[in-house]
CSV table of C-alpha atoms and ligand atoms in Angstrom, one decimal:
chain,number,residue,atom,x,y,z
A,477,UNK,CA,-24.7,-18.4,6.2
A,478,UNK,CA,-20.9,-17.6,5.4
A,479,UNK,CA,-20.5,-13.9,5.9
A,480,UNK,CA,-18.5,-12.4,2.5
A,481,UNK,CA,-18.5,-8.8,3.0
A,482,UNK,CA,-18.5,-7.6,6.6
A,483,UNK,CA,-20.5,-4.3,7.5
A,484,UNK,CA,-17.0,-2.5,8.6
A,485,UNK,CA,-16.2,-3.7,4.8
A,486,UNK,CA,-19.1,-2.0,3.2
A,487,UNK,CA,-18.8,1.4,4.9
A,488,UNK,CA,-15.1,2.0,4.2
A,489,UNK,CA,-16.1,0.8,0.0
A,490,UNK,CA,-18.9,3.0,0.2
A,491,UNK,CA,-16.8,5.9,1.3
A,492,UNK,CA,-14.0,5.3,-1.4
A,493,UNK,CA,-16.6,4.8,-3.8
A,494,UNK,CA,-18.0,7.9,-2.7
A,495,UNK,CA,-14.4,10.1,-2.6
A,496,UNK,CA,-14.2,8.7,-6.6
A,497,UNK,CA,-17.8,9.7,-7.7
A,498,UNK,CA,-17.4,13.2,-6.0
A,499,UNK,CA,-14.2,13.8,-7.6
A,500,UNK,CA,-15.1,12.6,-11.0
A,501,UNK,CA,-18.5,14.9,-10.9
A,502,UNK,CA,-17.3,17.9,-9.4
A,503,UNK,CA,-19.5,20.7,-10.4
A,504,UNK,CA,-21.4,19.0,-12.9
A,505,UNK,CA,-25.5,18.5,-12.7
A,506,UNK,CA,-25.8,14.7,-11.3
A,507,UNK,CA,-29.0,12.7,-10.9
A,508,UNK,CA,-28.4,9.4,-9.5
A,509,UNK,CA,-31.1,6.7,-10.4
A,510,UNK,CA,-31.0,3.9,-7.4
A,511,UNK,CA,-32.6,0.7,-8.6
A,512,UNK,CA,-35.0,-0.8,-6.0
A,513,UNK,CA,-35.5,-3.1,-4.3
A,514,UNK,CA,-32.0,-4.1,-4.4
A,515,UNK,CA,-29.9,-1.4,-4.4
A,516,UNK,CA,-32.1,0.9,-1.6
A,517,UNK,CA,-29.6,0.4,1.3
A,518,UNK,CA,-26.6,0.8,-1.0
A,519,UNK,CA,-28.0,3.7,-2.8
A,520,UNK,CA,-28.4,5.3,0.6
A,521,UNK,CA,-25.2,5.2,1.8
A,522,UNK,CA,-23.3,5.8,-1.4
A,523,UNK,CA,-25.3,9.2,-2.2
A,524,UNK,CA,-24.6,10.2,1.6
A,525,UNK,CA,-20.7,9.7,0.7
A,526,UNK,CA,-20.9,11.9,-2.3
A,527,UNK,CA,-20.0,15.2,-1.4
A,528,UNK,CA,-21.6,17.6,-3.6
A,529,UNK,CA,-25.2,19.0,-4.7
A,530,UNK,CA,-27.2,15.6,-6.8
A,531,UNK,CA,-30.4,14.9,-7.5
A,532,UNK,CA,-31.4,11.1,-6.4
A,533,UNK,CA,-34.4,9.1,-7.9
A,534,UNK,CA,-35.8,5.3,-7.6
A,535,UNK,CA,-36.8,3.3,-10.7
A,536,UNK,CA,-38.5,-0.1,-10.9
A,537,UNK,CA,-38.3,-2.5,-13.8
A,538,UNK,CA,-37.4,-5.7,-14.8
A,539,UNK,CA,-35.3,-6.7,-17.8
A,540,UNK,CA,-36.3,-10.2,-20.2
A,541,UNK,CA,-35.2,-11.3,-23.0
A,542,UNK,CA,-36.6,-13.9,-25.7
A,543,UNK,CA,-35.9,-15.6,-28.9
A,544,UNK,CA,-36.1,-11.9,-30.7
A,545,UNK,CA,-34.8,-9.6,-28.2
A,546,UNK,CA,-32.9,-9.0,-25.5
A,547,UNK,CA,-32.8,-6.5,-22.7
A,548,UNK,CA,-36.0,-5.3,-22.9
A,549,UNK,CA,-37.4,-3.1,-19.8
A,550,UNK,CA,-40.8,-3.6,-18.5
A,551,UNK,CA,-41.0,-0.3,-16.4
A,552,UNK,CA,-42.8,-0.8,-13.1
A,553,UNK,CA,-42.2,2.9,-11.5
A,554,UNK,CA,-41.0,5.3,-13.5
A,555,UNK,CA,-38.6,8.4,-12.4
A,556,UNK,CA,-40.4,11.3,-10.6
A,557,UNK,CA,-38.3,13.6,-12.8
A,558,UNK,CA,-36.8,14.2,-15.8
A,559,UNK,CA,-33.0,13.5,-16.7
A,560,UNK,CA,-32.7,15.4,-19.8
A,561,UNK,CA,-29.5,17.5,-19.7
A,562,UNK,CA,-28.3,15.9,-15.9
A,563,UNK,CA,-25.4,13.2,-15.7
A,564,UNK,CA,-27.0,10.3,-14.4
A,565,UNK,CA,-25.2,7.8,-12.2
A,566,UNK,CA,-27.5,3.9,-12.0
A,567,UNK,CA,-27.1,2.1,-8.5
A,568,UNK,CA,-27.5,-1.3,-8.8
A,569,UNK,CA,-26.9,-4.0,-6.0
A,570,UNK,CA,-25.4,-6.5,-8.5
A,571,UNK,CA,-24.5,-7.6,-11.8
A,572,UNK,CA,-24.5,-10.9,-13.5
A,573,UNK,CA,-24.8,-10.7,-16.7
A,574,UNK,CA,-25.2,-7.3,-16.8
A,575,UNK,CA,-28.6,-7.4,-19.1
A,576,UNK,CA,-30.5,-5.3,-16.7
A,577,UNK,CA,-28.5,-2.7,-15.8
A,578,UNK,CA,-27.5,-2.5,-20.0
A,579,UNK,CA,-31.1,-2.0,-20.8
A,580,UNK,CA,-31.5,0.7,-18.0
A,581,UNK,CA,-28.7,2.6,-19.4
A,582,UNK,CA,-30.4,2.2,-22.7
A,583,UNK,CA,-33.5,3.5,-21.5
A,584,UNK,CA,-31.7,6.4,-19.6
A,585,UNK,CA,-29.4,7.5,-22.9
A,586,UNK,CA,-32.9,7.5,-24.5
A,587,UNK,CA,-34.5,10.3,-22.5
A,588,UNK,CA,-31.6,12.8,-23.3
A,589,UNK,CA,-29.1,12.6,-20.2
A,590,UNK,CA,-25.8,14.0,-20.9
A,591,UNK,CA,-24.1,11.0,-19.8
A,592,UNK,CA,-25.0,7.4,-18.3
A,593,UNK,CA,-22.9,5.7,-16.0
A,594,UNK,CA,-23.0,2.8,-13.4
A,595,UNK,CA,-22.2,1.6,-10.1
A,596,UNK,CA,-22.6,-1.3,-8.9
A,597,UNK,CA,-22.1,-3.1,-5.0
A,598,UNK,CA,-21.3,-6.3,-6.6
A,599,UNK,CA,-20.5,-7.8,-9.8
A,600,UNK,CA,-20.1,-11.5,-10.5
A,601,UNK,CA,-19.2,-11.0,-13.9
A,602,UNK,CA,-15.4,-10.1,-13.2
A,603,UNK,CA,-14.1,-10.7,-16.8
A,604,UNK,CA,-17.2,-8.1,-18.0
A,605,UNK,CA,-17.6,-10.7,-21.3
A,606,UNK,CA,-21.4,-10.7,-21.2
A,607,UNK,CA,-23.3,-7.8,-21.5
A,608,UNK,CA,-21.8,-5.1,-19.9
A,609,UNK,CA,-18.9,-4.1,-17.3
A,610,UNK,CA,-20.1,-1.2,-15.0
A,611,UNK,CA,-17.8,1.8,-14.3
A,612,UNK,CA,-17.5,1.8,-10.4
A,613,UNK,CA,-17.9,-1.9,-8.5
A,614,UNK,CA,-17.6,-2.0,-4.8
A,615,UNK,CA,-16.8,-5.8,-4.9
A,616,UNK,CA,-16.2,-8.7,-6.9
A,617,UNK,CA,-17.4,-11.9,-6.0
A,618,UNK,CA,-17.5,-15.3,-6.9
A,619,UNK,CA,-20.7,-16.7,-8.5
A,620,UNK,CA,-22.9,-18.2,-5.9
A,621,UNK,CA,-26.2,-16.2,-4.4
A,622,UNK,CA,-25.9,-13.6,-2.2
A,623,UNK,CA,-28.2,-12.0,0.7
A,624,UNK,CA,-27.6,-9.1,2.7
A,625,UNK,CA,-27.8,-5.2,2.4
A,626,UNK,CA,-30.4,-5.0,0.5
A,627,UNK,CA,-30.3,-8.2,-1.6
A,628,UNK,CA,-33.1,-10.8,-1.2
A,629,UNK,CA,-34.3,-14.5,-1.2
A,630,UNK,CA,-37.5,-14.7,-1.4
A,631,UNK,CA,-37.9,-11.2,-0.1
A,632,UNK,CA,-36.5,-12.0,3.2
A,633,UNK,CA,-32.7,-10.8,4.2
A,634,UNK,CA,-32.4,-7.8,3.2
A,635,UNK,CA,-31.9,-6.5,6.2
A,636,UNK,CA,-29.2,-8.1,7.2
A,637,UNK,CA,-26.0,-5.2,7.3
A,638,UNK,CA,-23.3,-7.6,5.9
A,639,UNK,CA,-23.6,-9.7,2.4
A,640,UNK,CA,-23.9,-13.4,3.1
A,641,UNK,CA,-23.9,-16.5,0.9
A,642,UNK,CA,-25.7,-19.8,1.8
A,643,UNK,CA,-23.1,-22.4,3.5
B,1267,LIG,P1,-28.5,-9.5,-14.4
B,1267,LIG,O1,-29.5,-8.7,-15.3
B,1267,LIG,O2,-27.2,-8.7,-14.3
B,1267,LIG,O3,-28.3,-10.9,-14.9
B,1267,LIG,O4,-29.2,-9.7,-13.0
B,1267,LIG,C1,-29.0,-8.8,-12.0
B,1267,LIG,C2,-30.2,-8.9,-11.0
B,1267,LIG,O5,-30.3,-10.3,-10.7
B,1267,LIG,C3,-29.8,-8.2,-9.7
B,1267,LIG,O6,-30.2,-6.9,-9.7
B,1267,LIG,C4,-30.5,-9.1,-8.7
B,1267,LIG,O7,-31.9,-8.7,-8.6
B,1267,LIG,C5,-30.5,-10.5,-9.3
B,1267,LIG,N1,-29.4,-11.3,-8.7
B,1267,LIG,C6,-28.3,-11.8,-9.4
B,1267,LIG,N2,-27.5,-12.5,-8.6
B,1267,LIG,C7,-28.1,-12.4,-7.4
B,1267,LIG,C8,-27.6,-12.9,-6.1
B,1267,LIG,O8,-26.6,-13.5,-5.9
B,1267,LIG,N3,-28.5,-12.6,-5.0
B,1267,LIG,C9,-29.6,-11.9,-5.2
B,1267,LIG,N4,-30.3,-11.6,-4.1
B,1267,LIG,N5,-30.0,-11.4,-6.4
B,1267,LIG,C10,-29.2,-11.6,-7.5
Protein backbone atom coordinates (compact mmCIF):
# COMPACT_ATOMS: atom_id res chain seq x y z
CA UNK A 1 0.00 0.00 0.00
CA UNK A 2 1.44 3.65 -0.88
CA UNK A 3 0.20 5.90 1.80
CA UNK A 4 -1.44 9.27 -0.04
CA UNK A 5 -2.88 11.14 2.74
CA UNK A 6 -1.15 10.80 6.11
CA UNK A 7 -3.33 10.93 9.40
CA UNK A 8 -1.42 14.24 10.61
CA UNK A 9 -2.76 15.29 6.94
CA UNK A 10 -6.33 14.61 7.60
CA UNK A 11 -6.70 16.19 10.95
CA UNK A 12 -5.20 19.59 10.08
CA UNK A 13 -7.88 19.43 6.49
CA UNK A 14 -10.53 18.44 8.70
CA UNK A 15 -9.96 21.40 10.98
CA UNK A 16 -9.68 23.99 8.03
CA UNK A 17 -12.55 22.43 6.57
CA UNK A 18 -14.13 22.83 9.79
CA UNK A 19 -12.97 26.75 10.52
CA UNK A 20 -14.74 27.37 6.63
CA UNK A 21 -18.14 25.48 7.41
CA UNK A 22 -18.40 27.31 10.80
CA UNK A 23 -17.83 30.57 9.35
CA UNK A 24 -19.97 30.17 6.33
CA UNK A 25 -23.00 28.90 8.67
CA UNK A 26 -22.80 31.03 11.53
CA UNK A 27 -26.09 31.24 13.22
CA UNK A 28 -27.98 29.61 10.69
CA UNK A 29 -30.10 26.10 11.41
CA UNK A 30 -27.58 23.29 9.96
CA UNK A 31 -28.31 19.60 9.57
CA UNK A 32 -25.51 17.74 8.29
CA UNK A 33 -26.39 14.42 6.45
CA UNK A 34 -23.12 12.00 6.71
CA UNK A 35 -23.35 9.28 4.05
CA UNK A 36 -22.43 5.81 5.40
CA UNK A 37 -20.55 3.66 5.15
CA UNK A 38 -17.99 5.70 3.68
CA UNK A 39 -17.99 8.91 4.97
CA UNK A 40 -18.57 7.71 9.00
CA UNK A 41 -15.04 8.49 10.20
CA UNK A 42 -14.89 11.67 8.14
CA UNK A 43 -18.29 12.78 9.09
CA UNK A 44 -17.07 12.37 12.70
CA UNK A 45 -14.35 14.45 12.70
CA UNK A 46 -15.56 17.19 10.48
CA UNK A 47 -18.87 17.77 12.65
CA UNK A 48 -16.50 17.82 15.77
CA UNK A 49 -14.46 20.78 13.96
CA UNK A 50 -17.57 22.76 13.32
CA UNK A 51 -18.03 25.11 15.99
CA UNK A 52 -21.55 25.83 16.37
CA UNK A 53 -25.09 24.27 17.36
CA UNK A 54 -26.01 21.44 14.06
CA UNK A 55 -28.07 18.79 13.83
CA UNK A 56 -26.16 15.51 12.26
CA UNK A 57 -28.01 12.47 10.49
CA UNK A 58 -26.81 9.15 8.47
CA UNK A 59 -28.42 8.19 5.17
CA UNK A 60 -28.00 5.03 3.21
CA UNK A 61 -28.55 4.68 -0.52
CA UNK A 62 -27.14 3.81 -3.59
CA UNK A 63 -27.34 5.79 -6.84
CA UNK A 64 -27.82 3.69 -10.63
CA UNK A 65 -28.38 4.79 -13.67
CA UNK A 66 -29.70 2.94 -16.96
CA UNK A 67 -30.56 3.53 -20.51
CA UNK A 68 -33.53 6.01 -19.27
CA UNK A 69 -32.28 7.57 -16.29
CA UNK A 70 -29.66 8.59 -14.39
CA UNK A 71 -29.02 9.26 -10.72
CA UNK A 72 -31.67 7.55 -9.38
CA UNK A 73 -31.56 6.76 -5.41
CA UNK A 74 -32.59 3.52 -4.07
CA UNK A 75 -32.91 4.61 -0.33
CA UNK A 76 -31.68 1.97 2.10
CA UNK A 77 -32.02 4.11 5.52
CA UNK A 78 -33.72 7.00 5.50
CA UNK A 79 -33.01 10.19 7.82
CA UNK A 80 -34.37 9.99 11.48
CA UNK A 81 -35.62 13.53 10.93
CA UNK A 82 -36.87 15.99 8.88
CA UNK A 83 -34.82 18.72 6.90
CA UNK A 84 -37.56 20.99 5.90
CA UNK A 85 -36.51 24.56 6.67
CA UNK A 86 -32.56 23.43 8.04
CA UNK A 87 -29.45 24.08 5.70
CA UNK A 88 -28.18 20.82 5.08
CA UNK A 89 -24.52 20.03 4.60
CA UNK A 90 -23.89 16.06 2.60
CA UNK A 91 -20.60 14.24 3.79
CA UNK A 92 -19.40 12.08 1.41
CA UNK A 93 -16.00 10.17 1.39
CA UNK A 94 -15.48 10.64 -2.30
CA UNK A 95 -16.48 11.72 -5.61
CA UNK A 96 -16.01 10.32 -9.00
CA UNK A 97 -18.35 11.17 -11.12
CA UNK A 98 -20.34 12.83 -8.76
CA UNK A 99 -23.75 10.84 -9.72
CA UNK A 100 -24.40 9.89 -6.16
CA UNK A 101 -23.90 12.63 -4.29
CA UNK A 102 -26.00 14.81 -7.36
CA UNK A 103 -28.98 12.53 -6.74
CA UNK A 104 -28.67 12.90 -2.85
CA UNK A 105 -28.81 16.58 -3.21
CA UNK A 106 -31.75 16.06 -5.48
CA UNK A 107 -33.40 14.08 -3.05
CA UNK A 108 -32.53 16.52 -0.22
CA UNK A 109 -33.76 19.90 -2.24
CA UNK A 110 -36.91 17.74 -2.66
CA UNK A 111 -37.89 17.47 1.00
CA UNK A 112 -37.85 21.41 1.50
CA UNK A 113 -34.27 22.20 2.94
CA UNK A 114 -33.45 25.74 2.64
CA UNK A 115 -30.24 25.06 1.09
CA UNK A 116 -28.11 21.83 -0.09
CA UNK A 117 -24.58 21.83 -0.04
CA UNK A 118 -21.57 19.25 -0.09
CA UNK A 119 -18.45 18.21 1.30
CA UNK A 120 -16.48 15.90 0.26
CA UNK A 121 -12.93 14.09 1.72
CA UNK A 122 -11.90 13.32 -1.70
CA UNK A 123 -12.70 14.06 -5.19
CA UNK A 124 -11.16 12.43 -8.23
CA UNK A 125 -13.05 14.39 -10.57
CA UNK A 126 -10.66 17.66 -10.32
CA UNK A 127 -11.99 19.36 -13.52
CA UNK A 128 -15.86 18.83 -11.97
CA UNK A 129 -16.96 18.07 -16.00
CA UNK A 130 -19.17 15.11 -15.01
CA UNK A 131 -21.96 15.40 -12.88
CA UNK A 132 -21.25 17.61 -10.29
CA UNK A 133 -18.32 19.65 -8.38
CA UNK A 134 -18.90 19.68 -4.56
CA UNK A 135 -18.52 22.98 -2.55
CA UNK A 136 -15.88 22.04 0.14
CA UNK A 137 -13.13 19.08 -0.91
CA UNK A 138 -10.57 18.05 1.52
CA UNK A 139 -8.32 16.60 -1.19
CA UNK A 140 -7.84 15.97 -4.72
CA UNK A 141 -6.45 12.95 -5.97
CA UNK A 142 -5.49 11.17 -8.83
CA UNK A 143 -7.83 8.41 -10.22
CA UNK A 144 -6.73 5.12 -8.90
CA UNK A 145 -8.75 3.25 -5.72
CA UNK A 146 -8.34 4.35 -2.46
CA UNK A 147 -8.75 2.63 1.13
CA UNK A 148 -8.41 4.08 4.37
CA UNK A 149 -10.57 6.31 6.77
CA UNK A 150 -13.45 5.03 6.16
CA UNK A 151 -13.21 3.90 2.50
CA UNK A 152 -13.42 0.16 1.66
CA UNK A 153 -12.38 -2.90 -0.53
CA UNK A 154 -14.31 -5.40 -0.11
CA UNK A 155 -15.46 -4.10 3.26
CA UNK A 156 -12.07 -4.44 4.78
CA UNK A 157 -9.68 -1.15 5.44
CA UNK A 158 -11.65 1.10 6.67
CA UNK A 159 -10.00 1.34 9.59
CA UNK A 160 -6.93 2.17 8.60
CA UNK A 161 -6.37 6.24 9.90
CA UNK A 162 -4.51 7.30 6.70
CA UNK A 163 -5.90 6.90 2.89
CA UNK A 164 -3.85 4.42 0.92
CA UNK A 165 -3.78 3.28 -2.66
CA UNK A 166 -2.70 -0.22 -3.84
CA UNK A 167 1.09 -0.19 -4.97
P1 LIG B 1 -19.74 8.37 -7.85
O1 LIG B 1 -21.22 8.30 -7.70
O2 LIG B 1 -19.18 9.75 -7.53
O3 LIG B 1 -19.26 7.89 -9.19
O4 LIG B 1 -19.13 7.32 -6.84
C1 LIG B 1 -18.85 7.64 -5.52
C2 LIG B 1 -18.81 6.38 -4.68
O5 LIG B 1 -18.02 5.37 -5.33
C3 LIG B 1 -18.10 6.67 -3.37
O6 LIG B 1 -19.00 7.12 -2.36
C4 LIG B 1 -17.48 5.31 -3.05
O7 LIG B 1 -18.44 4.49 -2.41
C5 LIG B 1 -17.18 4.71 -4.41
N1 LIG B 1 -15.78 4.95 -4.81
C6 LIG B 1 -15.35 5.68 -5.87
N2 LIG B 1 -14.01 5.68 -5.94
C7 LIG B 1 -13.57 4.94 -4.88
C8 LIG B 1 -12.25 4.57 -4.39
O8 LIG B 1 -11.20 4.93 -4.92
N3 LIG B 1 -12.22 3.81 -3.25
C9 LIG B 1 -13.33 3.40 -2.61
N4 LIG B 1 -13.17 2.64 -1.51
N5 LIG B 1 -14.60 3.71 -3.05
C10 LIG B 1 -14.69 4.47 -4.17
Amino acid sequence: MEVLVTEEQIARRVNELGDDITRFYEGKPLTVVILMNGALLFGADLVRAIRQPLRWDTFICSSYHNDRSSGELAIRCDLKNPVKERHVLIVDDILDTGLTLKAVKENMEQRGALSVRTCVLLNKNIDGKLFMSPDWTGFDISDRYVVGYGLDSNEEFRNLPYIAARE
